[in-house]
Coordinates of C-alpha atoms in Angstrom, one line a residue:
X1 CA -16.6 -25.6 10.5
X2 CA -13.2 -25.9 12.2
X3 CA -10.5 -24.0 10.4
X4 CA -6.7 -24.1 10.7
X5 CA -4.2 -21.3 10.1
X6 CA -2.3 -23.7 7.8
X7 CA -5.3 -23.7 5.4
X8 CA -4.7 -20.0 4.7
X9 CA -1.3 -18.9 3.5
X10 CA -0.2 -15.5 2.2
X11 CA 0.7 -15.0 -1.5
X12 CA 4.1 -14.2 -3.0
X13 CA 4.0 -10.4 -2.1
X14 CA 3.0 -11.3 1.4
X15 CA 5.9 -13.7 1.8
X16 CA 8.3 -11.2 0.2
X17 CA 7.2 -8.6 2.8
X18 CA 7.2 -11.0 5.8
X19 CA 3.4 -10.9 6.4
X20 CA 2.0 -13.6 8.7
X21 CA -1.6 -14.7 9.3
X22 CA -3.3 -16.5 12.2
X23 CA -6.9 -17.5 12.3
X24 CA -8.9 -17.7 15.6
X25 CA -11.7 -20.2 16.5
X26 CA -14.3 -17.5 15.8
X27 CA -12.8 -16.9 12.3
X28 CA -11.4 -13.6 13.3
X29 CA -7.9 -13.0 11.8
X30 CA -4.6 -11.6 13.1
X31 CA -2.1 -10.3 10.5
X32 CA 1.4 -9.4 11.4
X33 CA 4.4 -7.7 9.8
X34 CA 7.6 -6.3 11.0
X35 CA 8.7 -2.8 9.8
X36 CA 12.1 -1.2 9.7
X37 CA 14.4 0.9 7.7
X38 CA 14.2 -1.3 4.6
X39 CA 10.6 0.0 4.1
X40 CA 11.3 3.7 4.8
X41 CA 10.2 6.5 2.4
X42 CA 12.7 9.2 1.3
X43 CA 12.3 11.0 4.6
X44 CA 13.3 7.9 6.7
X45 CA 9.7 7.3 7.8
X46 CA 7.3 4.4 7.8
X47 CA 4.0 5.1 6.0
X48 CA 1.0 3.3 4.7
X49 CA 2.9 2.6 1.5
X50 CA 5.4 0.6 3.7
X51 CA 2.7 -1.9 4.6
X52 CA 0.5 -1.9 1.5
X53 CA 0.8 -5.7 1.1
X54 CA 0.0 -6.2 4.8
X55 CA -3.1 -3.9 4.3
X56 CA -4.3 -6.0 1.4
X57 CA -4.2 -9.2 3.4
X58 CA -5.7 -7.6 6.5
X59 CA -8.5 -5.9 4.5
X60 CA -9.4 -8.9 2.4
X61 CA -8.8 -12.1 4.3
X62 CA -11.2 -11.9 7.3
X63 CA -14.4 -12.0 5.2
X64 CA -13.1 -14.8 3.0
X65 CA -12.1 -16.9 6.0
X66 CA -15.5 -16.2 7.7
X67 CA -17.2 -17.4 4.4
X68 CA -15.2 -20.6 4.5
X69 CA -16.0 -21.2 8.1
X70 CA -19.7 -20.9 7.5
X71 CA -20.1 -22.5 4.1
X72 CA -17.0 -24.5 3.4
X73 CA -16.5 -22.6 0.1
X74 CA -13.4 -20.7 -1.0
X75 CA -14.1 -18.9 -4.2
X76 CA -11.4 -16.8 -5.7
X77 CA -11.8 -13.1 -4.6
X78 CA -10.1 -9.8 -5.2
X79 CA -10.4 -6.5 -3.5
X80 CA -12.6 -4.0 -5.4
X81 CA -12.2 -1.2 -2.9
X82 CA -10.1 -0.5 0.2
X83 CA -10.1 2.5 2.6
X84 CA -7.4 3.3 5.1
X85 CA -8.0 5.8 7.9
X86 CA -4.8 6.6 9.7
X87 CA -4.4 7.5 13.4
X88 CA -1.2 7.4 15.4
X89 CA 2.1 7.7 13.3
X90 CA 3.5 4.4 12.1
X91 CA 6.5 3.1 14.2
X92 CA 10.0 3.1 12.7
X93 CA 10.6 -0.4 13.9
X94 CA 8.9 -3.3 15.6
X95 CA 5.8 -5.3 14.6
X96 CA 2.3 -4.2 13.5
X97 CA -0.7 -6.4 14.2
X98 CA -4.0 -6.2 12.4
X99 CA -7.1 -7.7 14.1
X100 CA -9.8 -8.2 11.5
X101 CA -13.2 -9.7 11.2
X102 CA -15.9 -10.1 8.6
X103 CA -18.6 -7.4 8.5
X104 CA -20.7 -9.0 5.7
X105 CA -20.5 -11.6 2.9
X106 CA -22.8 -13.1 0.4
X107 CA -22.3 -15.2 -2.7
X108 CA -20.6 -12.5 -4.7
X109 CA -19.2 -9.8 -2.4
X110 CA -17.8 -9.3 1.1
X111 CA -16.7 -6.6 3.5
X112 CA -14.0 -6.8 6.2
X113 CA -12.9 -4.4 8.9
X114 CA -9.5 -4.4 10.6
X115 CA -7.7 -2.3 13.2
X116 CA -4.0 -2.1 12.9
X117 CA -2.0 -1.5 16.1
X118 CA 1.7 -1.1 17.0
X119 CA 3.5 -3.0 19.8
X120 CA 2.2 -0.6 22.4
X121 CA -1.4 -1.1 21.4
X122 CA -1.8 2.3 19.8
X123 CA -4.1 2.3 16.8
X124 CA -2.2 3.3 13.6
X125 CA -4.8 2.5 11.0
X126 CA -8.4 1.3 10.4
X127 CA -8.9 -0.6 7.2
X128 CA -12.2 -1.5 5.4
X129 CA -12.0 -3.7 2.4
X130 CA -14.7 -4.8 -0.1
X131 CA -13.9 -7.9 -2.1
X132 CA -15.7 -9.6 -5.0
X133 CA -15.8 -13.1 -6.3
X134 CA -14.1 -13.5 -9.6
X135 CA -14.1 -16.2 -12.2
X136 CA -10.3 -16.4 -12.5
X137 CA -8.5 -19.2 -10.8
X138 CA -5.1 -19.4 -9.3
X139 CA -2.2 -19.8 -11.8
X140 CA -0.8 -23.3 -12.1
X141 CA 2.7 -22.3 -11.0
X142 CA 3.8 -25.7 -9.5
X143 CA 4.9 -26.1 -6.0
X144 CA 8.5 -25.0 -6.6
X145 CA 7.5 -21.8 -8.4
X146 CA 4.7 -20.9 -6.0
X147 CA 7.2 -21.1 -3.1
X148 CA 9.9 -19.1 -4.8
X149 CA 10.2 -15.6 -3.5
X150 CA 13.0 -13.2 -4.8
X151 CA 15.4 -11.9 -2.3
X152 CA 15.3 -8.2 -1.5
X153 CA 18.1 -6.1 -2.8
X154 CA 20.2 -4.0 -0.4
X155 CA 17.9 -1.1 0.6
X156 CA 18.5 2.2 -1.1
X157 CA 19.3 5.2 1.1
X158 CA 17.0 7.9 2.3
X159 CA 17.8 11.6 2.8
X160 CA 19.4 13.0 5.9
X161 CA 16.8 14.9 7.9
X162 CA 19.2 17.9 8.2
X163 CA 19.2 18.2 4.4
X164 CA 15.4 18.1 4.1
X165 CA 14.9 20.8 6.6
X166 CA 16.8 23.2 4.4
X167 CA 14.7 22.7 1.3
X168 CA 11.1 23.4 0.3
X169 CA 9.1 20.3 -0.6
X170 CA 9.0 21.0 -4.4
X171 CA 12.8 21.1 -4.4
X172 CA 13.0 17.8 -2.5
X173 CA 10.7 16.0 -5.0
X174 CA 12.5 17.6 -7.9
X175 CA 15.8 16.3 -6.4
X176 CA 14.3 12.8 -6.3
X177 CA 13.2 13.1 -10.0
X178 CA 16.7 14.2 -11.1
X179 CA 18.6 11.7 -8.9
X180 CA 20.3 14.4 -6.7
X181 CA 18.3 13.2 -3.7
X182 CA 17.7 9.6 -2.8
X183 CA 14.2 8.2 -3.5
X184 CA 14.3 6.0 -0.4
X185 CA 14.2 2.2 0.3
X186 CA 10.5 1.6 -0.4
X187 CA 10.6 3.5 -3.8
X188 CA 13.7 1.5 -4.7
X189 CA 11.8 -1.7 -3.8
X190 CA 9.0 -0.7 -6.1
X191 CA 11.2 0.7 -8.8
X192 CA 9.4 4.0 -8.6
X193 CA 10.8 6.7 -10.9
X194 CA 9.5 10.3 -10.6
X195 CA 9.2 11.9 -14.1
X196 CA 7.4 15.1 -13.4
X197 CA 7.4 17.3 -10.2
X198 CA 5.4 20.5 -10.1
X199 CA 3.5 22.2 -7.3
X200 CA 0.6 19.9 -6.6
X201 CA 1.4 17.4 -9.3
X202 CA 3.7 14.4 -9.5
X203 CA 4.0 11.9 -12.2
X204 CA 6.0 8.6 -12.0
X205 CA 6.3 5.3 -13.6
X206 CA 7.4 1.7 -12.7
X207 CA 7.5 -1.7 -14.3
X208 CA 5.8 -4.6 -12.4
X209 CA 8.4 -6.9 -10.7
X210 CA 8.3 -10.6 -10.1
X211 CA 7.7 -10.3 -6.4
X212 CA 4.5 -8.3 -6.9
X213 CA 2.5 -11.1 -8.5
X214 CA -0.5 -12.6 -6.7
X215 CA -2.0 -16.1 -7.3
X216 CA -3.8 -15.0 -10.4
X217 CA -0.8 -13.4 -12.0
X218 CA -1.5 -9.7 -11.5
X219 CA -0.1 -7.0 -9.3
X220 CA -1.4 -7.6 -5.8
X221 CA -3.8 -5.0 -4.5
X222 CA -1.6 -4.1 -1.6
X223 CA 1.3 -3.3 -3.9
X224 CA -1.0 -0.9 -5.7
X225 CA -1.8 0.6 -2.3
X226 CA 1.9 1.2 -1.9
X227 CA 2.3 2.8 -5.3
X228 CA -0.7 5.1 -4.9
X229 CA 0.2 6.2 -1.4
X230 CA 3.8 6.8 -2.3
X231 CA 3.1 9.1 -5.3
X232 CA 0.3 10.8 -3.3
X233 CA 2.8 11.6 -0.6
X234 CA 5.3 13.0 -3.0
X235 CA 2.6 15.2 -4.5
X236 CA 1.7 16.4 -1.0
X237 CA 5.3 17.3 -0.3
X238 CA 5.4 19.7 -3.3
X239 CA 3.0 21.9 -1.4
X240 CA 5.1 22.1 1.8
X241 CA 7.5 24.9 2.7
X242 CA 10.8 24.6 4.5
X243 CA 9.2 24.4 7.9
X244 CA 6.4 22.0 6.9
X245 CA 5.9 18.2 6.6
X246 CA 2.9 16.2 5.4
X247 CA 1.0 13.1 6.6
X248 CA -1.7 11.1 4.7
X249 CA -4.8 11.0 6.9
X250 CA -7.0 8.7 4.7
X251 CA -6.9 7.1 1.3
X252 CA -9.5 5.1 -0.6
X253 CA -8.7 3.1 -3.7
X254 CA -11.1 1.8 -6.4
X255 CA -9.5 -1.2 -8.2
X256 CA -10.7 -1.0 -11.8
X257 CA -8.4 -3.4 -13.7
X258 CA -5.5 -5.6 -12.7
X259 CA -2.0 -4.9 -14.1
X260 CA -0.3 -8.1 -15.3
X261 CA 3.0 -9.5 -14.0
X262 CA 5.1 -9.4 -16.1
X263 CA 3.4 -6.5 -17.8
X264 CA 3.7 -3.0 -19.3
X265 CA 4.9 0.0 -17.5
X266 CA 2.5 1.5 -15.0
X267 CA 2.1 5.3 -15.2
X268 CA 1.2 7.1 -11.9
X269 CA -0.1 10.6 -11.5
X270 CA -1.3 12.5 -8.4
X271 CA -3.0 15.9 -8.5
X272 CA -4.0 18.3 -5.8
X273 CA -7.7 19.1 -6.2
X274 CA -7.7 21.3 -3.1
X275 CA -4.8 22.8 -1.2
X276 CA -5.5 24.6 2.0
X277 CA -3.1 25.7 4.7
X278 CA -3.7 22.6 6.8
X279 CA -5.4 20.1 4.6
X280 CA -5.1 19.1 0.9
X281 CA -7.0 16.6 -1.2
X282 CA -5.5 14.5 -4.0
X283 CA -6.8 12.4 -6.9
X284 CA -4.3 9.7 -7.9
X285 CA -4.5 7.4 -10.9
X286 CA -2.5 4.3 -11.9
X287 CA -2.8 3.7 -15.7
X288 CA -1.3 1.9 -18.6
X289 CA 0.5 3.9 -21.3
X290 CA -2.6 3.6 -23.5
X291 CA -4.8 5.3 -20.9
X292 CA -6.3 2.2 -19.4
X293 CA -7.0 3.0 -15.7
X294 CA -6.0 0.4 -13.2
X295 CA -6.7 2.3 -10.0
X296 CA -8.3 5.5 -8.9
X297 CA -7.6 6.9 -5.5
X298 CA -8.7 9.8 -3.4
X299 CA -6.6 11.0 -0.4
X300 CA -6.7 13.7 2.3
X301 CA -3.4 14.9 3.5
X302 CA -2.5 17.0 6.6
X303 CA 0.1 19.7 6.1
X304 CA 1.8 20.3 9.4
X305 CA 4.8 22.0 11.0
X306 CA 7.9 20.0 10.8
X307 CA 8.6 18.2 14.1

């Protein structure tokens, strides 16, 4: 079946983040997004959290498009699991391109694989996403509402590198929790507030925002990637000394329930389950105040000398 790029558009979070999608004749997919300082973390770096929405599209769309190309059917699907394995560091500016294809699909589930590269062609991430067919249908928002995308606020600042080199990681995250150090543009975009900072443990909270809603009225899976990776990174930083930095190497998320938009506050917690000299492992959860678990994530983080 012939397919056209115009038949597949990104959702509200995708438009908010500037994600684009293009479909090739063989049903493979290219997903693009520009990165820059408006998506930096508190260190002034681009991370997986900066492109969480991009990752959702890149990890989920290829198999859905391949299904449509073969069967003509477009059932509503959501990601049930996504894994990101990181390679070269993310660029501070420029565009990222994800080239993805379907690995498998049947009537109820699908698997996609996508390589994400920078403008020089270096591999920065490999994504694998499993999606499932759900009974929910897109919300009847009306053409005007479905096209409306809130404008981004002026980006919040990040910390000067010279300041960070003088502080151990726990002091940095504590400073973010007390407001004496900036949380960074991405955390500002998410509305992430750190409430507890201890060695190997970070707790935070945020309220779902209008731009985060997907077509079924819940927080888009890529926004949840951003939340989980951001709080995991902060927990990793609490393990670092003055001469150390951290880098997430891989993270896998199980999506258990979907937070609503608008909806109650989301509570985030990341705990170190193993902390060695070079590698640390973390378990991260996103929950409702009543304990309902939305997301469980597991991540491996490299602890390395500061560049």
